[in-house]
PDB file of C-alpha atoms in Angstrom:
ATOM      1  CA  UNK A   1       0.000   0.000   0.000  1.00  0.00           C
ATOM      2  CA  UNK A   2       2.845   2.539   0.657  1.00  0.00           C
ATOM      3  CA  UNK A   3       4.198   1.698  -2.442  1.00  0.00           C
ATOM      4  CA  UNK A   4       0.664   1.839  -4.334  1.00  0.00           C
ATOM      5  CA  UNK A   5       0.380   5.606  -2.607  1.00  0.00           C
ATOM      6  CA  UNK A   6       2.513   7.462  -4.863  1.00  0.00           C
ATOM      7  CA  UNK A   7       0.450   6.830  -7.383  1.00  0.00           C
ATOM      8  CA  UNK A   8       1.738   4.251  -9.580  1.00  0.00           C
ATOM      9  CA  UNK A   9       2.045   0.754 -10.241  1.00  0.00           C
ATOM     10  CA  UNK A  10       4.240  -1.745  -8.541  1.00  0.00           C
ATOM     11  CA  UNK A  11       6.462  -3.999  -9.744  1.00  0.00           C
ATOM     12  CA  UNK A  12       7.285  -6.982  -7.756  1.00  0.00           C
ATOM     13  CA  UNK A  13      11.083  -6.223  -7.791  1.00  0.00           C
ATOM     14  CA  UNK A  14       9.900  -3.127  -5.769  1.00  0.00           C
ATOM     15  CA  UNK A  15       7.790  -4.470  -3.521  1.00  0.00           C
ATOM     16  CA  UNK A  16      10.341  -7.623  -2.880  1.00  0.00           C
ATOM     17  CA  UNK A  17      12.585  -4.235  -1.698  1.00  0.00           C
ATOM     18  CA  UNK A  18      10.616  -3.109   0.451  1.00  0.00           C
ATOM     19  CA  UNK A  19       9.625  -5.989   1.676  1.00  0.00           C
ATOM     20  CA  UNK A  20      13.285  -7.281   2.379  1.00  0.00           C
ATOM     21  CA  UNK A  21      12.269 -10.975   0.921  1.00  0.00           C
ATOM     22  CA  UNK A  22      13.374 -12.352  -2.781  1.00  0.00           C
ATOM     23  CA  UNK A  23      11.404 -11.957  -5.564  1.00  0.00           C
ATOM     24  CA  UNK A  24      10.572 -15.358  -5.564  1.00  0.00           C
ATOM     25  CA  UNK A  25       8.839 -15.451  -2.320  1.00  0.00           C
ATOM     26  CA  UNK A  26       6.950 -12.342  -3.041  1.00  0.00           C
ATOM     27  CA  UNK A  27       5.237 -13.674  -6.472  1.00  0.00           C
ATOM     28  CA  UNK A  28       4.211 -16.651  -4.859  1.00  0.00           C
ATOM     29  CA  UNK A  29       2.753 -14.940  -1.782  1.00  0.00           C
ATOM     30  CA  UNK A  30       1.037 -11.958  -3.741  1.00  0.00           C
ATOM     31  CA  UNK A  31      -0.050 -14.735  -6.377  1.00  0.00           C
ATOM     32  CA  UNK A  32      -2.140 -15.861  -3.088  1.00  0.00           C
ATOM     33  CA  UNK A  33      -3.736 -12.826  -2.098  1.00  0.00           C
ATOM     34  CA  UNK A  34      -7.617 -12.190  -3.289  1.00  0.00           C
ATOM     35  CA  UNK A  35      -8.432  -9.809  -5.558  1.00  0.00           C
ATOM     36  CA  UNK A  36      -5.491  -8.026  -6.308  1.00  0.00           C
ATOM     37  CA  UNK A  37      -5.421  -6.244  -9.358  1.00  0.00           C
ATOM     38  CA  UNK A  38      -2.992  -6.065 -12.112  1.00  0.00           C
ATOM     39  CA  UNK A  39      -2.262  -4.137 -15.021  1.00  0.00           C
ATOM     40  CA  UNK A  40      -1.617  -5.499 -18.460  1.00  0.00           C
ATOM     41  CA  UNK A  41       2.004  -5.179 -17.701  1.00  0.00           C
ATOM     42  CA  UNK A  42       1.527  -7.842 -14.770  1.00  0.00           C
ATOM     43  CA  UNK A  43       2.545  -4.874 -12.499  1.00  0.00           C
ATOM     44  CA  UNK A  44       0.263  -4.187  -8.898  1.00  0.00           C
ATOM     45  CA  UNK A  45      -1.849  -1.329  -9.535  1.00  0.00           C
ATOM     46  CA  UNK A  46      -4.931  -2.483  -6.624  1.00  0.00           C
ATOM     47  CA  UNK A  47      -4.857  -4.128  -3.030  1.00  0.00           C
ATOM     48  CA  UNK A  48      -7.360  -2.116  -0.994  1.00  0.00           C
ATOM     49  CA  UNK A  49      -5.790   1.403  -2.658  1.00  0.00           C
ATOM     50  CA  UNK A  50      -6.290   1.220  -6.233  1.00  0.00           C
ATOM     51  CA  UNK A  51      -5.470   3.308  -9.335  1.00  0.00           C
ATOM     52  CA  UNK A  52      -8.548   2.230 -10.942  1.00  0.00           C
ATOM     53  CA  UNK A  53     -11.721   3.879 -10.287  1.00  0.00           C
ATOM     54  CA  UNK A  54     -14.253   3.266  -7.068  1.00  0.00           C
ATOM     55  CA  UNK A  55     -16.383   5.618  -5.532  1.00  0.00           C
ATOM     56  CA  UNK A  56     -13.890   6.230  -3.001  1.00  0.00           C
ATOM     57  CA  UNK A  57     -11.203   8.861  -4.116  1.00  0.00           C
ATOM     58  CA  UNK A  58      -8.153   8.866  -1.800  1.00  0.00           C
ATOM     59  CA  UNK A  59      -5.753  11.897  -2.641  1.00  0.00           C
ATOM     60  CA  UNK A  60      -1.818  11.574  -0.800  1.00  0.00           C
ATOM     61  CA  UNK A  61       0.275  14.421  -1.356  1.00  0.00           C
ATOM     62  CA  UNK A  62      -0.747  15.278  -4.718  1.00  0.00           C
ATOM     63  CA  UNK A  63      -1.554  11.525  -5.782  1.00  0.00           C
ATOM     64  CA  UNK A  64      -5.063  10.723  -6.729  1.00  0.00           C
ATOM     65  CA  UNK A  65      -6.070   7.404  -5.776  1.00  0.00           C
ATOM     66  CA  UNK A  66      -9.314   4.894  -4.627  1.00  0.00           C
ATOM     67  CA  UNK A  67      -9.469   2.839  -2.188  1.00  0.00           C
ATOM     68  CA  UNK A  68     -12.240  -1.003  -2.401  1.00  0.00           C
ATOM     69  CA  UNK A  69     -14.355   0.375   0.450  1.00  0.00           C
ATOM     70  CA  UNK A  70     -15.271   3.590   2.848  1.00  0.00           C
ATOM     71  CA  UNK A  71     -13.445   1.945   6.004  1.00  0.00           C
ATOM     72  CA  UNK A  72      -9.984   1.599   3.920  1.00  0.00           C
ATOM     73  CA  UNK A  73     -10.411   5.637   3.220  1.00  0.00           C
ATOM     74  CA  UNK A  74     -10.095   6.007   7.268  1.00  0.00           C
ATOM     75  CA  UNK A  75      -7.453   3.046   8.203  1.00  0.00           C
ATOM     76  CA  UNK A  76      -4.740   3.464   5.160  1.00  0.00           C
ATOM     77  CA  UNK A  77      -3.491   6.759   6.350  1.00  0.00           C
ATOM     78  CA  UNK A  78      -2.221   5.392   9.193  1.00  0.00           C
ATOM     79  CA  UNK A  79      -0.942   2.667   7.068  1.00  0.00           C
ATOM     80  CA  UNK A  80       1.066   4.346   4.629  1.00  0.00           C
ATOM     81  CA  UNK A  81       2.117   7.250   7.599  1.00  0.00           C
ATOM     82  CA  UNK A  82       0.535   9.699   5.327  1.00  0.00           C
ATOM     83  CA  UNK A  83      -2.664  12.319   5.393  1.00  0.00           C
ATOM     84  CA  UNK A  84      -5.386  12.017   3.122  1.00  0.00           C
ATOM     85  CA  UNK A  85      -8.107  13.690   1.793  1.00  0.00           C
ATOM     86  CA  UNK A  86     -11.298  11.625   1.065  1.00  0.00           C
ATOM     87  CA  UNK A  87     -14.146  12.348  -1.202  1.00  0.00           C
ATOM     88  CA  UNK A  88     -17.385   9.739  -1.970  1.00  0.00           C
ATOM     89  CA  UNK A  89     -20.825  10.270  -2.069  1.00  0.00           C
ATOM     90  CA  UNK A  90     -23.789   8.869  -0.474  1.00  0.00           C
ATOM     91  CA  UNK A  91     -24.397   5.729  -1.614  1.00  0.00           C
ATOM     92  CA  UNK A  92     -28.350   6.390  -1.273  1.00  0.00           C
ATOM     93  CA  UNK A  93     -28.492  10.161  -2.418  1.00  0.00           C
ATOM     94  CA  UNK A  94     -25.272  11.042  -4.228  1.00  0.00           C
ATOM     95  CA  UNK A  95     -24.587  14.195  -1.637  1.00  0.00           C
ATOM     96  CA  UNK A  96     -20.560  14.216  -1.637  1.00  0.00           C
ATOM     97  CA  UNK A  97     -19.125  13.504   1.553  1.00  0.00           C
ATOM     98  CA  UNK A  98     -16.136  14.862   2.032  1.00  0.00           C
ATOM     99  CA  UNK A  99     -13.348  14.617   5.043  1.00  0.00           C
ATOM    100  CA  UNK A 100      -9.313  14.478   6.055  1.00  0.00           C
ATOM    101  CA  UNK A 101      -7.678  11.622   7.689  1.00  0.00           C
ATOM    102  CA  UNK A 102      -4.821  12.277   9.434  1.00  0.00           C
ATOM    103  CA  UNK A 103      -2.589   9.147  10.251  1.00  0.00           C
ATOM    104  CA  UNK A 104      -2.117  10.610  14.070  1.00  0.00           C
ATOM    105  CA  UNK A 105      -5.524  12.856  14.717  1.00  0.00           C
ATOM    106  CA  UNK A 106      -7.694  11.136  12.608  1.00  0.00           C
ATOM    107  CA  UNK A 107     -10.530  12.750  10.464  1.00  0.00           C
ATOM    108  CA  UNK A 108     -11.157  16.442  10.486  1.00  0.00           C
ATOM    109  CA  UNK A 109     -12.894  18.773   8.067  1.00  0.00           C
ATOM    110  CA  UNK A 110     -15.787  16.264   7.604  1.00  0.00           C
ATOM    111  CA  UNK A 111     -18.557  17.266   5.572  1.00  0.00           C
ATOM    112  CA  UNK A 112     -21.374  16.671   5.526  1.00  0.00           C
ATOM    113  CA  UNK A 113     -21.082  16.172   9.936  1.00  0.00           C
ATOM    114  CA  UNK A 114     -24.056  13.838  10.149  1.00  0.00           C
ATOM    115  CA  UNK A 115     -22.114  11.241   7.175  1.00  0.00           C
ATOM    116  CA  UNK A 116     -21.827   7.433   8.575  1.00  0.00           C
ATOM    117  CA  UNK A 117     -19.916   4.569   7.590  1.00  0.00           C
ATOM    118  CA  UNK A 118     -21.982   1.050   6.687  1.00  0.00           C
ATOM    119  CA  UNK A 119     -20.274  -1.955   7.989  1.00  0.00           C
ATOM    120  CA  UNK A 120     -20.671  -5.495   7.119  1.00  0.00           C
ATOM    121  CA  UNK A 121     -18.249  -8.356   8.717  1.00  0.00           C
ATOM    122  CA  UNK A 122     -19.276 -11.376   6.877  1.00  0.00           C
ATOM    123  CA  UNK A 123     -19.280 -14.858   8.400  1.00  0.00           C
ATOM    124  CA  UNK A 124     -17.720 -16.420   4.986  1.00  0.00           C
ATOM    125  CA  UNK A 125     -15.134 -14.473   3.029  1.00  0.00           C
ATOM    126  CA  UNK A 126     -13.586 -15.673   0.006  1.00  0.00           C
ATOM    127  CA  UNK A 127     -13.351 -12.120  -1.624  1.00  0.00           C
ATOM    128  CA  UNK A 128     -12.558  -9.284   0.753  1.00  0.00           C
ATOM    129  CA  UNK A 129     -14.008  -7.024  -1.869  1.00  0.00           C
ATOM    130  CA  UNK A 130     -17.043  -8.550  -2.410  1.00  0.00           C
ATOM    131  CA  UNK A 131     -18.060  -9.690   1.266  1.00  0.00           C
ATOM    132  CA  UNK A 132     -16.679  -6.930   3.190  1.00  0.00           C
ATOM    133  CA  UNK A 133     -15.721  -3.658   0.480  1.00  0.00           C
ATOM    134  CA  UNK A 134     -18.416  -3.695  -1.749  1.00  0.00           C
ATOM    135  CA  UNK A 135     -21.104  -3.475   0.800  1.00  0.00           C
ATOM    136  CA  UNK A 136     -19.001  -0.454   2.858  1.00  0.00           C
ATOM    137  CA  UNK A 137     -20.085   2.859   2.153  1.00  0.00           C
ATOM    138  CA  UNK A 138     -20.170   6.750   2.907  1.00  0.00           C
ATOM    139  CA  UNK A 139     -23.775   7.962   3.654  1.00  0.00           C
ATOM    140  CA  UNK A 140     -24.645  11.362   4.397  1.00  0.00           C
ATOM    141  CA  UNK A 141     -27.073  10.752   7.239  1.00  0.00           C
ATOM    142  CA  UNK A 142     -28.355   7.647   9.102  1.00  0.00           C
ATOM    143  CA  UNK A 143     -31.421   7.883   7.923  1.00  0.00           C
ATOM    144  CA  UNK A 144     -29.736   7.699   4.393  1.00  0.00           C
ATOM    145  CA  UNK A 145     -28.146   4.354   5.457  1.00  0.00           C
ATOM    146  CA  UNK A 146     -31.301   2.447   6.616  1.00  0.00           C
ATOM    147  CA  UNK A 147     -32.055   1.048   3.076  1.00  0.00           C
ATOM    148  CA  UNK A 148     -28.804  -0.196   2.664  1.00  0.00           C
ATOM    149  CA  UNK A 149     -28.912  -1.366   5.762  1.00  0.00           C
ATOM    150  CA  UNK A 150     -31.833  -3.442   5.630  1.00  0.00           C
ATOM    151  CA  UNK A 151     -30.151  -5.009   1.963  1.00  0.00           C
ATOM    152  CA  UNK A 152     -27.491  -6.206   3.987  1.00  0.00           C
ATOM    153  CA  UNK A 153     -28.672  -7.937   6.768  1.00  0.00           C
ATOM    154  CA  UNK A 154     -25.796  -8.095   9.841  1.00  0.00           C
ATOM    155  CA  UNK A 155     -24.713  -4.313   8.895  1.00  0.00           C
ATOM    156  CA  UNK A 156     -23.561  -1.617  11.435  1.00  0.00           C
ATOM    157  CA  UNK A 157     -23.743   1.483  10.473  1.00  0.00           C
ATOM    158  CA  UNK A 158     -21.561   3.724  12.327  1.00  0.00           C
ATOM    159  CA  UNK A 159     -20.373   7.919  12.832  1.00  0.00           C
ATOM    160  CA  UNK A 160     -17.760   8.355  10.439  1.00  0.00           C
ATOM    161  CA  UNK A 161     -15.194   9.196  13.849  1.00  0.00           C
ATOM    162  CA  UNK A 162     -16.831   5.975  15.673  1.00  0.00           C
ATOM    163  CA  UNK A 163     -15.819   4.149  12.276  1.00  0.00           C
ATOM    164  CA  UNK A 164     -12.541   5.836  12.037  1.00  0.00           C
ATOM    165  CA  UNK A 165     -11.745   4.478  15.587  1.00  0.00           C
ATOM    166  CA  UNK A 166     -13.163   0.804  15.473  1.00  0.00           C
ATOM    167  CA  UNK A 167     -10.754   0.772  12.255  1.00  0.00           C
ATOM    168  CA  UNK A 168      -7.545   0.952  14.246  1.00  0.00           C
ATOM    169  CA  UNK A 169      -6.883  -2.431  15.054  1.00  0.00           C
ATOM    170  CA  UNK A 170      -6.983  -2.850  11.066  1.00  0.00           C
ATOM    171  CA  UNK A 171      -3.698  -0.772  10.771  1.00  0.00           C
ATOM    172  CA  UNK A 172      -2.627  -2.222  13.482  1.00  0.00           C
ATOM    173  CA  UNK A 173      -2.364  -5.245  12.299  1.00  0.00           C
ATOM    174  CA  UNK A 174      -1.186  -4.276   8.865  1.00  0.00           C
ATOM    175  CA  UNK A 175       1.291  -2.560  10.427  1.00  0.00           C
ATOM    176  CA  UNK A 176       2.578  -5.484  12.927  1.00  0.00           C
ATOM    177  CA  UNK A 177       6.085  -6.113  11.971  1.00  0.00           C
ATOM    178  CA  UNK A 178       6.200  -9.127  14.640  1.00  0.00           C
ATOM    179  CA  UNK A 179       3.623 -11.123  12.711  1.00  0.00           C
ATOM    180  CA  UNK A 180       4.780 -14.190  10.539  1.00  0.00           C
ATOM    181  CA  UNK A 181       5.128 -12.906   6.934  1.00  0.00           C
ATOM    182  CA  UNK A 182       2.480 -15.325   5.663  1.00  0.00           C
ATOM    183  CA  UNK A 183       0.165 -13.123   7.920  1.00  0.00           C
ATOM    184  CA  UNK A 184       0.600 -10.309   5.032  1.00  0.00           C
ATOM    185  CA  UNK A 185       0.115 -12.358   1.795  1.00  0.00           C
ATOM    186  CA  UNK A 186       4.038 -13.691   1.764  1.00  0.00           C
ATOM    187  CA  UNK A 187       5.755 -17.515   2.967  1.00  0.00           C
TER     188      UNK A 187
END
């Protein structure tokens, strides 16, 4: 993902770099994560920040990115130890919500101030995008969620700060440097 935040694609000779393991090791490990996305080149260009279009646009110092779902928008700041600004709309009325996530105070300049987060932790995931990303969305109000709500049956629907804070042990755990590499998608 740090890689993926300046805006371009990765190679796997980068991210092998960064990642301190062979090249080897790498391809087979990002071979076995879900849904990763490629370009034609074969090089990374989506794994929860994307270059391709979502509804969720994710701007880092100048870079204009997406992230799969409305939670990644408030955990992969702290991930990548970078600020970003956040624009999506309302999945039931289109308003454009709009906010700044900070990697150490979290979000500020939200707008509009009543916007919530939809939350759905599946009991079977075989896609993280489909089970848990797709369904994840920026509303403007609560009362703007309850539809969606009701289509997925097991959702929370929480304040977009209440959100940003149940989200931490995400980047936590991305950011655990103690956990076994297969924990991150490499052997």
């Amino acid at each position: 993902m740090r890689l993926l935040s300046h805006g371009e694609p990765v190679i796997i000779a980068e991210l092998a770099a960064a990642a301190g393991h062979p090249s080897d090791v790498v391809q087979r490990g990002v071979a076995g994560w879900n849904d990763t996305e490629y370009d034609r080149q074969g090089r990374i260009v989506g794994w929860g920040l994307t270059l391709r279009p979502t509804p969720h646009s994710f701007s880092v110092d100048g870079a204009h990115l997406y992230t799969w779902c409305a939670l990644d928008t408030l955990f992969f700041p702290a991930v990548i130890g970078r600020p970003a600004r956040i624009e999506s709309p309302c999945a039931a009325t289109g308003i454009p919500i709009k906010l700044t996530v900070d990697p150490t105070s979290g979000v500020s300049a939200l707008d509009p101030p009543t916007a919530v987060v939809s939350i759905v932790t599946p009991e079977q995931v075989s896609s993280v995008r489909t089970a848990f990303c797709n369904p994840g969305r920026f509303f403007a109000t609560p009362d703007a969620a309850r539809a969606w709500q009701r289509k997925y049956p097991g959702m929370d629907v929480l304040s977009v700060v209440d959100a940003h804070r149940a989200s931490s042990p995400l980047s936590e755990m991305l950011l655990d440097d103690s956990a076994p590499p297969l924990q991150h998608g490499l052997e």
